[in-house]
CSV table of C-alpha atoms in Angstrom, one decimal:
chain,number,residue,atom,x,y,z
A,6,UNK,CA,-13.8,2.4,-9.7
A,7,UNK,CA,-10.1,3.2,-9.7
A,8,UNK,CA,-8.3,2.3,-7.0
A,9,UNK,CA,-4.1,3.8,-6.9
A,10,UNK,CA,-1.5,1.6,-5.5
A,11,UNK,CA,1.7,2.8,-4.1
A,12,UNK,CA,4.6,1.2,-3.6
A,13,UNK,CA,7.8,2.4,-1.7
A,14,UNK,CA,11.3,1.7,-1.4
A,15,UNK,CA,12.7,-1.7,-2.9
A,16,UNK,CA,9.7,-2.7,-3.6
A,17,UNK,CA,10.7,-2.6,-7.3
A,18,UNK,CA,12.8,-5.5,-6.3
A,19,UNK,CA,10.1,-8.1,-5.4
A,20,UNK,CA,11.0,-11.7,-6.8
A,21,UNK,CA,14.4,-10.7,-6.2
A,22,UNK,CA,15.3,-10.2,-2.8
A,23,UNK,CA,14.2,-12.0,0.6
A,24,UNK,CA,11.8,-15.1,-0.5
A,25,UNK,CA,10.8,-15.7,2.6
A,26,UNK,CA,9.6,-12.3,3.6
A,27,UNK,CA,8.7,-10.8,0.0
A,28,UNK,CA,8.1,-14.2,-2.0
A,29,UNK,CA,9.2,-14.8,-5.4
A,30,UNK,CA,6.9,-12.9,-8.0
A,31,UNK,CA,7.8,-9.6,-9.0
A,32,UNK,CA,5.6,-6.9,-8.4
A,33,UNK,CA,4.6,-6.8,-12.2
A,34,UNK,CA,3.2,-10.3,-12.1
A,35,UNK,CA,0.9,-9.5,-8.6
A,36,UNK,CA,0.0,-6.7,-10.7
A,37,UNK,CA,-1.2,-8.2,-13.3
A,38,UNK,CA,-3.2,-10.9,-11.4
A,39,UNK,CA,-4.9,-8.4,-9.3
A,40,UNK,CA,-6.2,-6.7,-12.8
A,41,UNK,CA,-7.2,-10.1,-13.8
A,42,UNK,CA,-9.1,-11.0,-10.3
A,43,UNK,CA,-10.9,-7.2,-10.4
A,44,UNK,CA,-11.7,-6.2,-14.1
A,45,UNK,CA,-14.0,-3.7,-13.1
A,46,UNK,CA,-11.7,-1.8,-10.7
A,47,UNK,CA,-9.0,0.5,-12.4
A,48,UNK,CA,-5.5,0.1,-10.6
A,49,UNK,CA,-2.6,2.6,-11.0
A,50,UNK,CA,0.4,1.9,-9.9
A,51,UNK,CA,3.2,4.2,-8.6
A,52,UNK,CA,6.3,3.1,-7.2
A,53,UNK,CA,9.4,5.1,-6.0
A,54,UNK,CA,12.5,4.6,-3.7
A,55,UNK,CA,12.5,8.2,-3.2
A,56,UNK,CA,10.4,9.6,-0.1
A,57,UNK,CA,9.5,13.2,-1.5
A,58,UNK,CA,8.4,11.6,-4.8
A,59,UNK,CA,5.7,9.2,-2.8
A,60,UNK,CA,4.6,12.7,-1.0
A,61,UNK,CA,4.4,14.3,-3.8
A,62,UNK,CA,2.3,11.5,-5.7
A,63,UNK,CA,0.2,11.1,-3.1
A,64,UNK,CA,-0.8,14.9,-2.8
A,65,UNK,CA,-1.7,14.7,-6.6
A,66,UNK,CA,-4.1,12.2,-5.8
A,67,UNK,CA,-6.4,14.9,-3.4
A,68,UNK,CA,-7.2,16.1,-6.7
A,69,UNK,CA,-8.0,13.1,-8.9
A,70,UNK,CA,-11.2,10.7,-9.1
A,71,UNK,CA,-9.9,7.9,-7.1
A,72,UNK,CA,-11.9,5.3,-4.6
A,73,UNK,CA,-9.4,4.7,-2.7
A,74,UNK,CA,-5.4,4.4,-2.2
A,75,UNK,CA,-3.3,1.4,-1.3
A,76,UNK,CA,-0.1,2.2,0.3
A,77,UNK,CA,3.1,-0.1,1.1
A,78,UNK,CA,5.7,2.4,1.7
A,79,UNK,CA,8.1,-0.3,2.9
A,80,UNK,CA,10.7,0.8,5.6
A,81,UNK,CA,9.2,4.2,4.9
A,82,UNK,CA,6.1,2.8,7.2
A,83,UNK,CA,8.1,3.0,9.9
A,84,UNK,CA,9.3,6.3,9.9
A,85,UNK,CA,7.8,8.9,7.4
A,86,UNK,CA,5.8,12.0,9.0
A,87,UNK,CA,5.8,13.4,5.9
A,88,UNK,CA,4.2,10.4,4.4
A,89,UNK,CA,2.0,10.4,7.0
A,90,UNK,CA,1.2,14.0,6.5
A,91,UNK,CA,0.7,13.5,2.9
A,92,UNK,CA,-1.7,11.3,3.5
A,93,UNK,CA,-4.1,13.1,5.9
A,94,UNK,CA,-4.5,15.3,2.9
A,95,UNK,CA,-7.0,13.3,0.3
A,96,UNK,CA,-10.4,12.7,2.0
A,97,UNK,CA,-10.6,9.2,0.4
A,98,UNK,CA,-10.3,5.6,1.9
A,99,UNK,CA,-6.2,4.6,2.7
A,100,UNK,CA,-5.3,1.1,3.2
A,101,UNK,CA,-1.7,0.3,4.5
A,102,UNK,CA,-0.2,-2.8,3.3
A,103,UNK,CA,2.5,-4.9,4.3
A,104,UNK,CA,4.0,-8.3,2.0
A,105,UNK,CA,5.2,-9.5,5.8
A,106,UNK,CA,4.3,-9.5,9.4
A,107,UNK,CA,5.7,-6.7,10.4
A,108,UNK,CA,4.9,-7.7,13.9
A,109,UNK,CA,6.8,-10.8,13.7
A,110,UNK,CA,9.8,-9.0,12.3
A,111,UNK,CA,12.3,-7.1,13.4
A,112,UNK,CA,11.1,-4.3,16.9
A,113,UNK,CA,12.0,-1.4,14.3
A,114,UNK,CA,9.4,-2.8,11.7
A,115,UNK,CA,6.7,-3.2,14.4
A,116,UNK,CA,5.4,-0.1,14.5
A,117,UNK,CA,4.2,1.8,11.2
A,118,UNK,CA,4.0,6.1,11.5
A,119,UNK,CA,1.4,5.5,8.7
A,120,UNK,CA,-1.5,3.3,10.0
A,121,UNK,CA,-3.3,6.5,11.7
A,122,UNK,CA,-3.4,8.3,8.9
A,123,UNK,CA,-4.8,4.8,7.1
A,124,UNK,CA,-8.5,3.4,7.4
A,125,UNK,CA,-6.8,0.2,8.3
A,126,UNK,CA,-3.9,-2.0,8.0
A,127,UNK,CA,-2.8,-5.6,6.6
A,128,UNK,CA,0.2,-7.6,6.6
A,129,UNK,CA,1.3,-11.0,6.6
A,130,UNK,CA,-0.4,-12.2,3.7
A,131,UNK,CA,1.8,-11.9,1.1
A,132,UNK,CA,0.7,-11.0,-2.6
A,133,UNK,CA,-2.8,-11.6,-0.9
A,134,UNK,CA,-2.5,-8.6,1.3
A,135,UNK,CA,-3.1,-6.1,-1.9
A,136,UNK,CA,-6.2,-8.5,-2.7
A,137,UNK,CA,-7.5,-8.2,0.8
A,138,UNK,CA,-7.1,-4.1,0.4
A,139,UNK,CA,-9.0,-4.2,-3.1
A,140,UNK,CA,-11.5,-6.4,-1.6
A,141,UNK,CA,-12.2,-3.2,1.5
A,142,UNK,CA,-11.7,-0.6,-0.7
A,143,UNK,CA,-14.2,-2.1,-3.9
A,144,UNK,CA,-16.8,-3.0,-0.9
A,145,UNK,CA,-16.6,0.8,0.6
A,146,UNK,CA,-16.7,-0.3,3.6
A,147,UNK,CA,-15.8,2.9,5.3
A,148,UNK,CA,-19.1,3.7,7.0
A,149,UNK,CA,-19.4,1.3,8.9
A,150,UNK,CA,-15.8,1.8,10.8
A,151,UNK,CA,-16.8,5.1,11.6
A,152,UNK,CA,-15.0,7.6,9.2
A,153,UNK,CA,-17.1,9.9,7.7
């Protein structure tokens, strides 16, 4: 199983900027925890503060053997139609993820251009919110929300 995990804007800063929001381990370290928690589920991981770059990264993955993607395209969420876009194109499971509550955040954060392009969304658990989209996306657990 490989599962690819993408990571947007500032994200490369994790452990460095807001605690309370973002928490204090780099992105690295969650990394390298989530390998350790599911050795039998190959992660990549792409990350990039430029928008056409994540398009771009995502249209490559139509074309590979993958399970599933994970995407936290930070402020990107919230306005990206060509995220979005990209993402309609691979017929594989999507999972949106968010470090925060979005919805407890500030209003332009509360809505994500993303999530209807995604099988579902989490946020507001921290480190534990790429866990929780392994966990869906190892299961396959997309028949029985009613994709096809």
């Amino acid at each position: 199983m490989k599962i690819l995990i993408i990571n947007g804007p500032n994200l490369n800063m994790l452990g460095r900027r807001e605690e309370i929001f973002y928490g204090t381990e780099s992105f690295e370290k969650i990394l390298k925890e989530l390998e350790e928690k599911f050795p039998k589920v190959e992660l990549e991981y792409f990350q990039s503060n430029v928008e056409g770059e994540i398009v771009t990264r995502i249209q490559q993955a139509a074309d590979e053997k993958l399970n599933g993607i994970i995407i936290n395209a930070g402020a990107y969420s919230h306005y990206s139609y060509a995220i979005h876009d990209a993402l309609m194109i691979p017929q594989l499971p999507k999972v949106e993820v968010h470090l925060s509550n979005i919805y407890m955040r500030d209003e332009f954060r509360r809505k994500s251009v993303l999530s209807s392009a995604c099988d579902g969304i989490i946020a507001g658990f921290g480190k534990d919110s790429y866990r929780l989209a392994i966990d869906f996306l190892s299961g396959n657990q997309r028949p029985k929300i009613g994709f096809k």
